[in-house]
CSV table of C-alpha atoms and ligand atoms in Angstrom, one decimal:
chain,number,residue,atom,x,y,z
A,1,UNK,CA,92.1,72.4,106.7
A,2,UNK,CA,93.3,76.0,106.5
A,3,UNK,CA,92.2,76.8,102.9
A,4,UNK,CA,89.0,76.2,100.9
A,5,UNK,CA,88.5,77.0,97.2
A,6,UNK,CA,85.2,78.6,96.1
A,7,UNK,CA,85.5,78.4,92.4
A,8,UNK,CA,88.7,80.2,91.6
A,9,UNK,CA,88.6,82.1,94.9
A,10,UNK,CA,90.1,81.2,98.3
A,11,UNK,CA,89.0,81.3,101.9
A,12,UNK,CA,92.1,81.0,104.1
A,13,UNK,CA,92.6,80.7,107.9
A,14,UNK,CA,95.7,82.1,109.6
A,15,UNK,CA,96.6,82.7,113.2
A,16,UNK,CA,98.0,86.1,114.2
A,17,UNK,CA,97.5,89.8,114.7
A,18,UNK,CA,95.2,91.3,112.1
A,19,UNK,CA,97.0,94.7,112.2
A,20,UNK,CA,100.0,92.9,110.6
A,21,UNK,CA,98.0,91.7,107.6
A,22,UNK,CA,99.0,92.9,104.2
A,23,UNK,CA,95.6,92.3,102.6
A,24,UNK,CA,94.1,95.2,100.7
A,25,UNK,CA,91.7,95.8,103.6
A,26,UNK,CA,91.4,94.5,107.2
A,27,UNK,CA,88.1,94.4,109.0
A,28,UNK,CA,87.7,96.0,112.4
A,29,UNK,CA,85.3,94.6,115.0
A,30,UNK,CA,83.6,97.9,115.5
A,31,UNK,CA,80.7,99.4,117.5
A,32,UNK,CA,77.8,101.4,116.2
A,33,UNK,CA,79.4,104.7,117.4
A,34,UNK,CA,82.6,103.9,115.5
A,35,UNK,CA,84.6,104.6,118.6
A,36,UNK,CA,87.7,102.4,118.5
A,37,UNK,CA,87.9,100.8,122.0
A,38,UNK,CA,89.7,97.6,123.0
A,39,UNK,CA,90.5,94.3,121.3
A,40,UNK,CA,90.9,94.5,117.5
A,41,UNK,CA,89.8,98.2,117.5
A,42,UNK,CA,92.4,99.1,120.1
A,43,UNK,CA,95.2,97.4,118.2
A,44,UNK,CA,94.1,99.2,115.0
A,45,UNK,CA,94.0,102.6,116.8
A,46,UNK,CA,97.4,102.1,118.4
A,47,UNK,CA,99.2,100.8,115.3
A,48,UNK,CA,97.3,102.8,112.6
A,49,UNK,CA,97.5,106.2,114.3
A,50,UNK,CA,94.9,108.9,114.8
A,51,UNK,CA,93.7,109.3,111.2
A,52,UNK,CA,91.4,106.2,111.4
A,53,UNK,CA,89.4,107.5,114.4
A,54,UNK,CA,89.3,110.9,112.9
A,55,UNK,CA,87.7,109.5,109.7
A,56,UNK,CA,85.3,107.4,111.8
A,57,UNK,CA,84.3,110.6,113.6
A,58,UNK,CA,83.5,112.3,110.3
A,59,UNK,CA,81.3,109.3,109.3
A,60,UNK,CA,79.6,109.4,112.8
A,61,UNK,CA,78.3,105.9,113.1
A,62,UNK,CA,76.3,103.1,111.5
A,63,UNK,CA,73.7,100.4,112.5
A,64,UNK,CA,74.5,97.0,114.0
A,65,UNK,CA,75.1,94.8,111.0
A,66,UNK,CA,76.5,97.7,109.0
A,67,UNK,CA,80.0,98.3,107.7
A,68,UNK,CA,81.8,101.5,106.6
A,69,UNK,CA,85.3,101.9,105.1
A,70,UNK,CA,88.1,104.3,106.0
A,71,UNK,CA,91.8,104.6,105.2
A,72,UNK,CA,94.3,102.5,107.2
A,73,UNK,CA,96.7,105.2,108.5
A,74,UNK,CA,100.1,103.6,109.2
A,75,UNK,CA,98.9,100.0,108.8
A,76,UNK,CA,100.1,97.7,106.0
A,77,UNK,CA,96.6,97.3,104.6
A,78,UNK,CA,95.2,100.1,102.4
A,79,UNK,CA,91.7,100.3,104.0
A,80,UNK,CA,90.0,99.4,107.3
A,81,UNK,CA,86.4,98.2,107.0
A,82,UNK,CA,84.6,98.8,110.3
A,83,UNK,CA,82.0,96.1,110.7
A,84,UNK,CA,79.5,96.4,113.6
A,85,UNK,CA,78.7,93.0,115.0
A,86,UNK,CA,76.0,92.2,117.5
A,87,UNK,CA,76.4,92.4,121.3
A,88,UNK,CA,75.3,89.0,122.7
A,89,UNK,CA,71.9,89.3,124.3
A,90,UNK,CA,70.6,92.2,122.2
A,91,UNK,CA,68.5,89.8,120.0
A,92,UNK,CA,68.7,88.7,116.3
A,93,UNK,CA,72.4,88.2,116.7
A,94,UNK,CA,73.0,85.6,114.0
A,95,UNK,CA,71.4,87.7,111.3
A,96,UNK,CA,73.3,90.8,112.4
A,97,UNK,CA,76.6,89.0,112.3
A,98,UNK,CA,75.7,87.7,108.8
A,99,UNK,CA,74.8,91.3,107.7
A,100,UNK,CA,78.1,92.7,109.2
A,101,UNK,CA,80.1,90.1,107.2
A,102,UNK,CA,78.2,90.6,104.0
A,103,UNK,CA,78.3,94.4,104.2
A,104,UNK,CA,82.1,94.2,104.7
A,105,UNK,CA,82.4,92.2,101.5
A,106,UNK,CA,80.2,94.7,99.7
A,107,UNK,CA,82.4,97.6,100.9
A,108,UNK,CA,85.5,95.8,99.7
A,109,UNK,CA,83.9,95.1,96.3
A,110,UNK,CA,82.9,98.7,95.9
A,111,UNK,CA,86.6,99.7,96.1
A,112,UNK,CA,87.5,96.9,93.7
A,113,UNK,CA,89.7,95.2,96.4
A,114,UNK,CA,91.1,91.7,95.8
A,115,UNK,CA,91.8,90.6,99.4
A,116,UNK,CA,90.4,91.3,102.8
A,117,UNK,CA,91.1,89.9,106.3
A,118,UNK,CA,88.4,89.4,109.0
A,119,UNK,CA,88.7,88.8,112.7
A,120,UNK,CA,86.2,86.7,114.5
A,121,UNK,CA,83.7,89.6,114.8
A,122,UNK,CA,81.8,89.9,118.1
A,123,UNK,CA,83.6,87.0,119.9
A,124,UNK,CA,85.6,89.2,122.3
A,125,UNK,CA,84.1,92.0,124.2
A,126,UNK,CA,80.7,91.4,122.6
A,127,UNK,CA,80.5,87.8,123.9
A,128,UNK,CA,79.3,85.9,120.8
A,129,UNK,CA,80.2,82.1,120.8
A,130,UNK,CA,83.1,81.3,118.6
A,131,UNK,CA,81.9,78.2,117.0
A,132,UNK,CA,78.6,79.9,116.0
A,133,UNK,CA,80.6,82.9,114.7
A,134,UNK,CA,82.8,80.6,112.6
A,135,UNK,CA,79.8,78.8,111.0
A,136,UNK,CA,78.0,82.0,110.2
A,137,UNK,CA,80.9,84.1,108.9
A,138,UNK,CA,82.4,81.2,106.8
A,139,UNK,CA,79.0,80.4,105.3
A,140,UNK,CA,78.3,84.1,104.5
A,141,UNK,CA,81.7,84.5,102.8
A,142,UNK,CA,81.4,81.3,100.8
A,143,UNK,CA,78.0,82.2,99.5
A,144,UNK,CA,79.1,85.7,98.6
A,145,UNK,CA,82.2,84.5,96.7
A,146,UNK,CA,80.1,81.9,94.9
A,147,UNK,CA,77.1,84.1,94.0
A,148,UNK,CA,78.1,87.7,93.8
A,149,UNK,CA,80.0,89.6,91.2
A,150,UNK,CA,83.1,90.6,93.1
A,151,UNK,CA,86.8,91.6,92.6
A,152,UNK,CA,87.7,89.7,95.8
A,153,UNK,CA,90.0,86.8,95.1
A,154,UNK,CA,90.9,85.9,98.7
A,155,UNK,CA,89.2,86.2,102.1
A,156,UNK,CA,91.4,85.6,105.1
A,157,UNK,CA,90.3,84.9,108.6
A,158,UNK,CA,93.0,86.1,111.0
A,159,UNK,CA,92.4,84.4,114.3
A,160,UNK,CA,94.0,85.6,117.5
A,161,UNK,CA,94.6,82.4,119.4
A,162,UNK,CA,95.3,78.8,118.6
A,163,UNK,CA,92.0,77.7,120.0
A,164,UNK,CA,90.2,80.2,117.7
A,165,UNK,CA,92.1,78.8,114.7
A,166,UNK,CA,91.0,75.3,115.7
A,167,UNK,CA,87.3,76.3,116.0
A,168,UNK,CA,87.4,77.9,112.5
A,169,UNK,CA,89.3,75.0,111.1
A,170,UNK,CA,86.6,72.6,112.3
A,171,UNK,CA,83.8,74.8,110.9
A,172,UNK,CA,85.6,75.1,107.5
A,173,UNK,CA,86.0,71.3,107.4
A,174,UNK,CA,82.3,70.8,108.0
A,175,UNK,CA,81.2,73.1,105.3
A,176,UNK,CA,79.6,71.6,102.1
B,1,AR6,N1,94.1,90.4,115.8
B,1,AR6,C1,93.2,89.5,115.5
B,1,AR6,N2,92.2,89.1,116.4
B,1,AR6,C2,92.2,89.8,117.6
B,1,AR6,C3,93.1,90.8,117.9
B,1,AR6,C4,94.1,91.1,116.9
B,1,AR6,N3,95.0,92.1,117.1
B,1,AR6,N4,92.8,91.3,119.2
B,1,AR6,C5,91.7,90.6,119.6
B,1,AR6,N5,91.3,89.7,118.6
B,1,AR6,P1,86.9,92.2,120.0
B,1,AR6,P2,84.0,92.4,119.5
B,1,AR6,C6,90.2,88.7,118.6
B,1,AR6,O1,86.8,92.4,121.4
B,1,AR6,O2,83.7,91.3,120.4
B,1,AR6,C7,85.9,97.1,121.1
B,1,AR6,O3,86.0,97.9,122.2
B,1,AR6,C8,89.5,88.5,120.0
B,1,AR6,O4,90.2,87.4,120.6
B,1,AR6,O5,88.0,93.0,119.3
B,1,AR6,O6,83.3,92.5,118.2
B,1,AR6,C9,85.3,97.8,119.9
B,1,AR6,O7,85.5,99.2,119.9
B,1,AR6,C10,88.1,88.1,119.5
B,1,AR6,O8,88.1,86.7,119.2
B,1,AR6,O9,85.6,92.6,119.2
B,1,AR6,C11,83.8,97.5,120.2
B,1,AR6,O10,83.2,98.3,121.1
B,1,AR6,C12,87.9,88.9,118.2
B,1,AR6,O11,89.2,89.3,117.8
B,1,AR6,C13,83.9,96.1,120.8
B,1,AR6,O12,85.2,96.0,121.3
B,1,AR6,C14,86.9,90.0,118.4
B,1,AR6,O13,87.1,90.7,119.7
B,1,AR6,C15,83.7,95.0,119.7
B,1,AR6,O14,83.7,93.7,120.4
């Protein structure tokens, strides 16, 4: 199952490179210093150009679980939402991942955006298990779309590999 309706809104799963997404915003898997390193952040830095890091530098940083929004430079999306997921082993990881997801949805709503694409936050360099990430992020998004007043109509999960897509598909299928 690659799509789930939450009322009139949609959660969708796709496989691919998040920097190619044409959603209003894409979410970066960021660190608290907002220094764009490897993985998703590296792809955003390379394809988006220097303005995104420059804007991050002006913001300076945010807490783990936080999310800040910048322009998207040369990317197809209009905004990048930099969500700081937990590093595995630092403690309280599930709650921090939930917060990072929820804060991203709040930033998108504040800008009246209709669509946003997420990567599997924390599951690369930060070492968070993918199945646990899928359950937490999908549940947080579904509850947000169901309960909060939001302009968002579609939330996409853009998964890098086929195996990641399978893991998210399974978690989406197991949701109430
Ligand atoms: N599109 C979609 N997903 C991707 C892409 C892409 N282009 N590239 C990687 N992934 P990661 P983290 C997947 O490491 O674990 C950076 O240095 C990847 O397979 O990007 O939150 C930052 O600056 C994995 O499943 O993020 C931070 O310091 C998922 O995206 C730190 O890494 C997240 O992997 C953040 O680490």
